[in-house]
Tab-separated table of C-alpha atoms in Angstrom:
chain	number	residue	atom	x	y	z
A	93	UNK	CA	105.944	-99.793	-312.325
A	94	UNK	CA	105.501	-96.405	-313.668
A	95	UNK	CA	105.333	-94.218	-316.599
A	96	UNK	CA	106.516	-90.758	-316.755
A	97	UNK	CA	106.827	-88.197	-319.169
A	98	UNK	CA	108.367	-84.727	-318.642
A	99	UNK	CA	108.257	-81.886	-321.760
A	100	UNK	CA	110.133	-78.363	-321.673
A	101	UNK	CA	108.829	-75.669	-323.632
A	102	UNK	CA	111.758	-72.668	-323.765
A	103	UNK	CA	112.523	-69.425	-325.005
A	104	UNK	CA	115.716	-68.079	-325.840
A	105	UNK	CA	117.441	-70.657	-324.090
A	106	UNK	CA	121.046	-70.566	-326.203
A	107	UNK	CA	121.833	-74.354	-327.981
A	108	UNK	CA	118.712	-75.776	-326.545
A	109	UNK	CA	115.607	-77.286	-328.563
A	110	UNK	CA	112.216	-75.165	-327.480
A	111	UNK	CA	110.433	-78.128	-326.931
A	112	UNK	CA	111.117	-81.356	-325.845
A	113	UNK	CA	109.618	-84.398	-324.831
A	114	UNK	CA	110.961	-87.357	-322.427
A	115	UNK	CA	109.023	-90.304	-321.652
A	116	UNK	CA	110.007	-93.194	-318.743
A	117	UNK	CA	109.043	-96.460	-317.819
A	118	UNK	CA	110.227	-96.899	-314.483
A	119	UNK	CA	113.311	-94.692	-314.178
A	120	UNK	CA	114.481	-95.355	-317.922
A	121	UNK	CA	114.474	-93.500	-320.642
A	122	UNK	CA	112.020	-94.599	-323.735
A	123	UNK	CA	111.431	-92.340	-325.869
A	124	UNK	CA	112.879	-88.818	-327.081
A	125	UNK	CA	111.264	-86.194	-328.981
A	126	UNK	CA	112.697	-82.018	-329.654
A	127	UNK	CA	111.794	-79.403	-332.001
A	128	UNK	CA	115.084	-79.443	-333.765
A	129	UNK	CA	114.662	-83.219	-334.785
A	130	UNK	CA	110.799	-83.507	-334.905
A	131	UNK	CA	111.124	-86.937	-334.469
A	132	UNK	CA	109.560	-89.112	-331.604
A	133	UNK	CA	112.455	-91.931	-331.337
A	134	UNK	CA	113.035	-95.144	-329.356
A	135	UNK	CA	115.878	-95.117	-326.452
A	136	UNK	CA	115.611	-98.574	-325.309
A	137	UNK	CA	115.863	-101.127	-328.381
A	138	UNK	CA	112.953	-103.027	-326.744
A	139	UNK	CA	110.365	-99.614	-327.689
A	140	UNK	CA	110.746	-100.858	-331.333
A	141	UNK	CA	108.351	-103.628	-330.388
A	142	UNK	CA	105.585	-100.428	-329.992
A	143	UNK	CA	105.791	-100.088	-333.977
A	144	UNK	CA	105.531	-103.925	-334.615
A	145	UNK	CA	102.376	-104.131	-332.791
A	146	UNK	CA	100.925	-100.492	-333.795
A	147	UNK	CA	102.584	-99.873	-336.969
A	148	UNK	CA	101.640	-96.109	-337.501
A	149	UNK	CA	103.015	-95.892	-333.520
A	150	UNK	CA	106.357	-93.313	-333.989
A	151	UNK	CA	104.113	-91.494	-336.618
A	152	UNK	CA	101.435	-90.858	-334.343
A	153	UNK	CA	103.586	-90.468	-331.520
A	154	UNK	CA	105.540	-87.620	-333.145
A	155	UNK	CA	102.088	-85.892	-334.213
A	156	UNK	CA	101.324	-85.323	-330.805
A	157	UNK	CA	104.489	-84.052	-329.544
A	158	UNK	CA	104.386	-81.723	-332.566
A	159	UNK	CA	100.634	-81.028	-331.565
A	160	UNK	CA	102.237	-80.114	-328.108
A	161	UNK	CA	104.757	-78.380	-329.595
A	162	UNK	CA	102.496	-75.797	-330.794
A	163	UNK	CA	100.090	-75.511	-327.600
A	164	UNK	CA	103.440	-75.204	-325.308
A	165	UNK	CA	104.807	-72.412	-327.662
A	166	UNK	CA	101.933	-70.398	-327.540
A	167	UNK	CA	101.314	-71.167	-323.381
A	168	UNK	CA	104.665	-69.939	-323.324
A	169	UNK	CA	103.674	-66.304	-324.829
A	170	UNK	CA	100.489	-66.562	-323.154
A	171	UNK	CA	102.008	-66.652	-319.334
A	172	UNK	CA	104.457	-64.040	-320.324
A	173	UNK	CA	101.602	-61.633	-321.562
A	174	UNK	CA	99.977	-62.735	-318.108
A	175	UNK	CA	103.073	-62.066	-316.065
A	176	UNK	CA	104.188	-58.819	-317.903
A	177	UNK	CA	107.589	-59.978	-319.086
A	178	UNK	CA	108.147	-59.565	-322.663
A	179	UNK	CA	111.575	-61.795	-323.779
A	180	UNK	CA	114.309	-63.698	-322.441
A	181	UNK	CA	114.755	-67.061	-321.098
A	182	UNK	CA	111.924	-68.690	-320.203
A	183	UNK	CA	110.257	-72.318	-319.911
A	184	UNK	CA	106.933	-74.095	-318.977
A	185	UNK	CA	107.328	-77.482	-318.315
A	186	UNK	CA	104.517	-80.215	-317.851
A	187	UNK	CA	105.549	-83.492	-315.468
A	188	UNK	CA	102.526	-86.155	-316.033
A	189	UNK	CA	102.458	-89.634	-315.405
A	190	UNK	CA	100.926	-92.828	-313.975
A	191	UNK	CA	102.039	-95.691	-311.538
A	192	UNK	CA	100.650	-99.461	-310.840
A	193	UNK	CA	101.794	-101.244	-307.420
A	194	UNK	CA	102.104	-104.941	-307.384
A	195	UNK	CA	98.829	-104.544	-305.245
A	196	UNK	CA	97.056	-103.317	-308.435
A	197	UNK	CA	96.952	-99.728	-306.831
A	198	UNK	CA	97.325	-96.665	-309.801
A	199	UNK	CA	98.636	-93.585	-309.047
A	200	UNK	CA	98.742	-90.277	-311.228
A	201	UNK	CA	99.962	-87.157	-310.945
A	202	UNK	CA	99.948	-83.983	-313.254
A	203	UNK	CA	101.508	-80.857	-312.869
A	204	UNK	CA	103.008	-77.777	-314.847
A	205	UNK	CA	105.532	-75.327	-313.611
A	206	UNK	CA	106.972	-72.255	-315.044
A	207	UNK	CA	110.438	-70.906	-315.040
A	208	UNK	CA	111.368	-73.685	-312.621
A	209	UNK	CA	108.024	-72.909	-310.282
A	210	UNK	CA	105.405	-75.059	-309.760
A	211	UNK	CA	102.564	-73.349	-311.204
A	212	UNK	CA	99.247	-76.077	-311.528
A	213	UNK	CA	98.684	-79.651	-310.531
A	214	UNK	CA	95.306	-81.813	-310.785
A	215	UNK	CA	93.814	-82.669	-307.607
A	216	UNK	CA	91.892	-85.770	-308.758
A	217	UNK	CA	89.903	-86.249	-306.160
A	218	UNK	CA	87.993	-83.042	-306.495
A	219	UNK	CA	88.838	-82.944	-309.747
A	220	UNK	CA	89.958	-79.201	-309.505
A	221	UNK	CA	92.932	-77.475	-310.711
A	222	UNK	CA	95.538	-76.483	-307.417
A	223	UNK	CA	97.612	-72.865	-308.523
A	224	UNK	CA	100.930	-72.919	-306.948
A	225	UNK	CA	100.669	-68.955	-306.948
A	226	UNK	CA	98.542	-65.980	-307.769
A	227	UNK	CA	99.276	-65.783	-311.362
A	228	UNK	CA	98.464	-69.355	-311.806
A	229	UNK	CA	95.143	-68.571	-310.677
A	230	UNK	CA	93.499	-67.358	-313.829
A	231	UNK	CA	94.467	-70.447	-315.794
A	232	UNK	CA	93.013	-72.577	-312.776
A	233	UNK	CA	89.717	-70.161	-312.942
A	234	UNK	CA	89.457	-71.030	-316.494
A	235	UNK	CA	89.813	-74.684	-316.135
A	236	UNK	CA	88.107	-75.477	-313.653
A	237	UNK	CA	85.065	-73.336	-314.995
A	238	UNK	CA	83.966	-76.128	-317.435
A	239	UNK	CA	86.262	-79.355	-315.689
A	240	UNK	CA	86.599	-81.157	-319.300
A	241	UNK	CA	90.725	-80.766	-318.859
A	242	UNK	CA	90.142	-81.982	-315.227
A	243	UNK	CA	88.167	-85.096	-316.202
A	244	UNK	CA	90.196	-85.630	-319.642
A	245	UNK	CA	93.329	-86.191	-317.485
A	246	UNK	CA	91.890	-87.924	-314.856
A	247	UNK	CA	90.827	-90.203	-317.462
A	248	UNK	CA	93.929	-90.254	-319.238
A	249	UNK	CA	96.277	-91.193	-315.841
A	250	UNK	CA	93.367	-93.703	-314.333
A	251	UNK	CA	93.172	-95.700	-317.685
A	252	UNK	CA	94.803	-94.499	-320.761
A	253	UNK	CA	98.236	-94.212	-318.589
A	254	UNK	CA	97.920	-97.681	-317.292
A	255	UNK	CA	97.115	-99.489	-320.245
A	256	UNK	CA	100.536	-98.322	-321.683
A	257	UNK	CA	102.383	-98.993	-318.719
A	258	UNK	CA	101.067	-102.196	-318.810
A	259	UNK	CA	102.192	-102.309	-322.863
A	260	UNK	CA	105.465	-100.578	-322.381
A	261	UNK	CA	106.306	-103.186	-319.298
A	262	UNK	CA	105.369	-106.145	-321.038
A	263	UNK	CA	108.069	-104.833	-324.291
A	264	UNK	CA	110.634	-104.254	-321.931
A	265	UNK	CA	110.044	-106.747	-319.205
A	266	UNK	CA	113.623	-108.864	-320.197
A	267	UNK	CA	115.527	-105.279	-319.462
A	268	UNK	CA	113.042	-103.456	-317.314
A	269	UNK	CA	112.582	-106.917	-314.630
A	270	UNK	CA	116.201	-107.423	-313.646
């Protein structure tokens, strides 16, 4: 099984939200999230049962994405600055997840790109940051200089991730085991 999310950040980008937010349990969509709604909503009827168990879950949910919302925006502006280019279209997206193999193997992977480039990705095993090119570098300099994002996500994909999965499954299993 596995559990995927994938956000956007853009600028300029004509009849498009500049953020959104797409999360998937094993190849289907689950949940949905842009600026222009500012809503974090179910896409498979069986996600409802998230808010029966947690009942503050599409509140708390949508907090973060609007939390991201705001980080994203401003990486956005910051990686411009970096890169010299003032306006136009641009977008940094973030591709995170977690997977668990019948064997009870996990998997997780994290990685950012920019204007449709890879740009960082966690190596978890040294728990250093990996810059896909030279002007990803300062942003891996600065993480890796104190390794709390490094560990946070390693933590986050090794257990956080997993637990979900193992939540989201268990909702879905009727739809998601067929």
């Amino acid at each position: 099984h596995s559990l995927k999310y994938f956000y956007t950040a853009s600028s300029e980008v004509p009849n498009f939200p500049e953020f959104v937010v797409v999360g998937m349990v094993d190849g289907a969509q689950m949940v949905h999230y842009d600026s222009n709604s500012q809503r974090m909503v179910p896409k498979q009827d069986w996600m409802n049962k998230a808010a029966e168990t947690l009942p503050q879950y599409w509140e708390s949910q949508t907090g973060n994405c609007k939390g991201q919302q705001q980080t994203f925006k401003a990486n956005i502006d910051i990686v411009n600055q970096r890169f010299n280019q003032s306006g136009g279209v641009h977008t940094f997206q973030l591709m995170y997840g977690c997977e668990l193999g019948d064997d009870g193997i996990t998997r997780g992977d994290f990685q950012l790109g920019y204007d449709g480039a890879d740009f960082l990705s966690l190596d978890k095993s040294t728990l250093t940051w990996t810059a896909a090119n030279q002007k990803a570098v300062i942003t891996k300099l600065k993480w890796d200089a104190t390794g709390a994002e490094a560990n946070f996500q390693k933590n986050y994909l090794e257990n956080t991730c997993i637990e979900w999965l193992k939540k989201y499954v268990n909702y879905g299993k009727d739809t998601l085991e067929r």
